[in-house]
Amino acid sequence: MNKQKENTGEISPNKQPLFRKANYILVGVGVLFLILGYILLSGGGSDDPEIFNPDIYNKRRLVVAPILMLIGLIIPIAAIMYRSKK
């Protein structure tokens, strides 16, 4: 007969956690980059729809914000794959 282990919910001492503190810090940094990118992307509207606001095409919205958001997506992916040498 096959004996199956019961899952008691306890962590055995020989198993290491999947993510360490550094992984969570890197994910948090990535989320902060995303939030900063979205903040830089916002704004530029006009109160009157008949008046054109050229601020919608400035460098901050077209270049800086998307780069920060891309970095904010890459950092958590790298954090998930990062494995410490300990």
N, CA and C of each residue as an Amber inpcrd file, in Angstrom:
protein
   258
   0.8170000  -1.1880000   0.0000000   0.0000000   0.0000000   0.0000000
   0.8630000   1.2540000   0.0000000   0.3620000   2.2440000  -0.6950000
   1.0550000   3.5270000  -0.7430000   0.6620000   4.3650000   0.4620000
   1.6890000   4.8510000   1.1040000   1.4330000   5.7570000   2.2250000
   1.5690000   7.1780000   1.7210000   0.5300000   7.9450000   1.9120000
   0.5550000   9.3310000   1.4740000   0.7680000  10.2330000   2.6810000
   1.5650000  11.2620000   2.4650000   1.7930000  12.2320000   3.5330000
   0.5710000  13.1080000   3.7000000   0.2290000  13.3610000   4.9240000
  -0.8630000  14.2710000   5.1930000  -0.3100000  15.6980000   5.2170000
  -1.0300000  16.6040000   4.6140000  -0.6370000  17.9990000   4.6240000
  -1.1840000  18.6410000   5.8870000  -0.2850000  18.8470000   6.8490000
  -0.7180000  19.4180000   8.1210000  -0.5920000  20.9350000   8.1360000
  -0.0330000  21.5170000   7.0930000   0.1130000  22.9590000   7.0310000
   1.3710000  23.4590000   7.7050000   2.1690000  22.5640000   8.2760000
   3.3950000  22.9560000   8.9370000   4.5350000  22.9550000   7.9270000
   5.4550000  23.8770000   8.1160000   6.6210000  23.9530000   7.2480000
   7.7180000  23.1060000   7.8680000   8.2260000  22.1760000   7.0880000
   9.2970000  21.3420000   7.6080000  10.5860000  22.1550000   7.6430000
  11.4810000  21.8690000   8.5750000  12.6790000  22.6920000   8.7370000
  13.6550000  22.6120000   7.5580000  13.5770000  21.5870000   6.7400000
  14.5270000  21.4660000   5.6400000  14.0620000  22.1820000   4.3700000
  12.8580000  22.6790000   4.3220000  12.3630000  23.4080000   3.1530000
  12.6160000  24.9000000   3.3270000  13.1510000  25.4990000   2.2700000
  13.4080000  26.9340000   2.2750000  12.2120000  27.6630000   1.6630000
  11.9350000  28.8890000   2.0980000  10.8500000  29.6420000   1.4710000
  11.2000000  29.9670000   0.0180000  10.1930000  30.0920000  -0.7900000
  10.4000000  30.3290000  -2.2090000  11.0080000  31.6980000  -2.4750000
  10.5010000  32.7240000  -1.8200000  11.0210000  34.0740000  -1.9950000
  11.6230000  34.5640000  -0.6920000  12.6630000  35.3380000  -0.8180000
  13.3140000  35.9270000   0.3450000  12.9850000  37.4120000   0.4120000
  13.5490000  38.0730000   1.4090000  13.2730000  39.4920000   1.6270000
  13.6870000  40.3340000   0.4240000  14.8120000  40.0050000  -0.1940000
  15.2990000  40.7680000  -1.3440000  14.3170000  40.6940000  -2.5140000
  13.6820000  39.5420000  -2.7000000  12.7040000  39.4050000  -3.7760000
  11.5190000  40.3380000  -3.5550000  11.0250000  40.3900000  -2.3350000
   9.8820000  41.2460000  -2.0410000  10.2470000  42.7290000  -2.1600000
  11.4700000  43.0780000  -1.7780000  11.9060000  44.4700000  -1.9140000
  11.9690000  44.8550000  -3.3870000  12.5040000  43.9680000  -4.2280000
  12.5780000  44.2570000  -5.6660000  11.1890000  44.3790000  -6.2930000
  10.2640000  43.5420000  -5.8790000   8.8990000  43.6550000  -6.3910000
   8.2910000  44.9860000  -5.9650000   8.5370000  45.4010000  -4.7300000
   8.0370000  46.6960000  -4.2560000   8.6250000  47.8610000  -5.0340000
   9.9180000  47.7760000  -5.3680000  10.5550000  48.8250000  -6.1710000
   9.9180000  48.8720000  -7.5600000   9.6310000  47.7040000  -8.1380000
   8.9700000  47.6580000  -9.4410000   7.5910000  48.2830000  -9.4060000
   6.8510000  48.0290000  -8.3550000   5.5170000  48.6220000  -8.2150000
   5.6210000  50.1390000  -8.0590000   6.6290000  50.5990000  -7.3330000
   6.8260000  52.0520000  -7.1970000   7.1570000  52.7000000  -8.5410000
   7.9570000  52.0130000  -9.3740000   8.2350000  52.5300000 -10.7150000
   6.9480000  52.6160000 -11.5350000   6.1000000  51.6040000 -11.4280000
   4.8320000  51.6450000 -12.1560000   3.9550000  52.8030000 -11.6970000
   3.8580000  52.9860000 -10.3990000   3.0340000  54.0750000  -9.8640000
   3.5780000  55.4250000 -10.3170000   4.9030000  55.5950000 -10.2610000
   5.5030000  56.8540000 -10.7010000   5.2690000  57.0800000 -12.1940000
   5.3530000  56.0180000 -12.9900000   5.0900000  56.1430000 -14.4210000
   3.6620000  56.5670000 -14.7060000   2.7060000  55.9780000 -13.9850000
   1.3040000  56.3630000 -14.1860000   1.0540000  57.8040000 -13.7350000
   1.7190000  58.2320000 -12.6730000   1.5490000  59.6120000 -12.2210000
   2.0920000  60.5760000 -13.2650000   3.2640000  60.2590000 -13.8380000
   3.8390000  61.1300000 -14.8610000   3.0250000  61.1180000 -16.1490000
   2.3160000  60.0360000 -16.3960000   1.5120000  59.9120000 -17.6100000
   0.2050000  60.6930000 -17.5160000  -0.2620000  60.9390000 -16.3100000
  -1.5650000  61.5710000 -16.1350000  -1.5040000  63.0710000 -16.3940000
  -2.6670000  63.6510000 -16.5380000  -2.7880000  65.0980000 -16.7100000
  -2.7540000  65.5200000 -18.1610000  -2.6830000  66.8180000 -18.3760000
  -2.5770000  67.3640000 -19.7110000  -3.8980000  67.6260000 -20.3930000
  -4.9760000  67.4180000 -19.6910000  -6.2850000  67.6620000 -20.2830000
  -6.6490000  69.1370000 -20.2260000  -7.7370000  69.4660000 -20.8450000
  -8.2240000  70.8400000 -20.8460000  -9.6350000  70.8570000 -20.2710000
  -9.9630000  71.9060000 -19.5560000 -11.3030000  72.0280000 -18.9950000
 -12.3400000  72.2810000 -20.0810000 -11.9410000  72.9860000 -21.1070000
 -12.8400000  73.3040000 -22.2130000 -12.5010000  72.4030000 -23.4020000
 -13.4350000  71.5740000 -23.8690000 -13.1140000  70.6520000 -24.9700000
 -12.8560000  71.3540000 -26.3030000 -13.1970000  72.6290000 -26.4040000
 -12.9720000  73.3710000 -27.6440000 -11.5430000  73.9140000 -27.7430000
 -10.8110000  73.9060000 -26.6220000  -9.4550000  74.4550000 -26.5930000
  -8.4580000  73.3010000 -26.5530000  -7.4960000  73.3090000 -27.4970000
  -6.4760000  72.2720000 -27.5570000  -5.3320000  72.6070000 -26.6070000
  -4.9200000  71.6360000 -25.8190000  -3.8130000  71.8100000 -24.8950000
  -2.5990000  71.0450000 -25.4350000  -1.5480000  71.7270000 -25.8870000
  -0.3900000  71.0340000 -26.4680000   0.4640000  70.2870000 -25.4370000
   0.1730000  70.4360000 -24.1500000   0.9400000  69.7340000 -23.1250000
   0.7710000  68.2160000 -23.1960000  -0.2110000  67.7540000 -23.9370000
  -0.4240000  66.3160000 -24.0410000   0.7150000  65.6410000 -24.8050000
   1.4670000  66.4090000 -25.5920000   2.5500000  65.8570000 -26.3920000
   3.9300000  66.1960000 -25.8410000   4.0490000  66.4620000 -24.5600000
   5.3720000  66.7900000 -24.0390000   6.2040000  65.5230000 -23.8090000
   7.4910000  65.7160000 -23.6000000   8.4460000  64.6110000 -23.4940000
   8.1750000  63.7400000 -22.2600000   7.6670000  64.3410000 -21.2070000
   7.4020000  63.5780000 -19.9910000   6.3640000  62.4880000 -20.2340000
   5.3240000  62.7930000 -20.9870000   4.2570000  61.8210000 -21.2300000
   4.5850000  60.8290000 -22.3400000   5.3640000  61.2540000 -23.3260000
   5.6390000  60.3860000 -24.4670000   6.8940000  59.5440000 -24.3130000
   7.8310000  59.9670000 -23.4630000   9.0980000  59.2460000 -23.3580000
   9.3510000  58.7400000 -21.9420000   9.3530000  59.6420000 -20.9750000
   9.7800000  59.2920000 -19.6220000   8.8040000  58.3210000 -18.9530000
   7.5240000  58.6140000 -18.9860000   6.5300000  57.7730000 -18.3140000
   6.4900000  56.3450000 -18.8770000   6.4640000  56.1430000 -20.2000000
   6.4680000  54.7590000 -20.6920000   7.7480000  53.9920000 -20.3550000
   8.8990000  54.6920000 -20.3330000  10.1430000  54.0180000 -19.9620000
  10.0900000  53.5780000 -18.4990000   9.6030000  54.4430000 -17.6200000
   9.4730000  54.0740000 -16.2060000   8.4980000  52.9110000 -16.0210000
   7.4280000  52.9050000 -16.7890000   6.4550000  51.8200000 -16.6710000
   7.0420000  50.5040000 -17.1940000   7.8410000  50.5540000 -18.2370000
   8.4990000  49.3510000 -18.7470000   9.5000000  48.8180000 -17.7320000
  10.2690000  49.7120000 -17.1230000  11.1940000  49.2970000 -16.0590000
  10.4140000  48.6980000 -14.8960000   9.2510000  49.2970000 -14.5910000
   8.4090000  48.7830000 -13.5080000   7.8370000  47.4110000 -13.7970000
   7.7670000  47.0110000 -15.0360000   7.3290000  45.6540000 -15.3780000
   8.4950000  44.6760000 -15.4080000   9.6740000  45.1410000 -15.7680000
  10.8370000  44.2590000 -15.8700000  11.3980000  43.9090000 -14.4930000
  11.4230000  44.8660000 -13.5720000  12.0050000  44.6300000 -12.2440000
  11.2940000  43.4930000 -11.5000000   9.9470000  43.4440000 -11.4320000
   9.3270000  42.3100000 -10.7340000   9.5790000  40.9670000 -11.4170000
   9.6830000  40.9510000 -12.7290000  10.0030000  39.6960000 -13.4160000
  11.3890000  39.2290000 -13.0110000  12.3470000  40.1640000 -12.9610000
  13.6950000  39.8130000 -12.5140000  13.6940000  39.4070000 -11.0410000
  12.8430000  40.0410000 -10.2380000  12.7680000  39.6990000  -8.8110000
  12.2200000  38.2950000  -8.6060000  11.2940000  37.8770000  -9.4370000
  10.7470000  36.5350000  -9.3110000  11.8100000  35.4910000  -9.6720000
  12.6190000  35.7890000 -10.6720000  13.6390000  34.8360000 -11.0940000
  14.9160000  34.9110000 -10.2660000  15.0930000  35.9640000  -9.4780000
  16.3070000  36.1420000  -8.6790000  16.3680000  35.0960000  -7.5720000
  17.5210000  34.4740000  -7.4460000  17.7210000  33.4850000  -6.3810000
  19.0330000  33.8260000  -5.6830000  18.9690000  34.0360000  -4.3900000
  20.1740000  34.3830000  -3.6500000  21.0980000  33.1700000  -3.5470000
  22.3570000  33.4350000  -3.2690000  23.3490000  32.3610000  -3.2520000
  23.4450000  31.6670000  -1.9050000  22.6280000  32.0560000  -0.9630000
  22.6680000  31.4390000   0.3760000  22.1160000  30.0490000   0.3570000
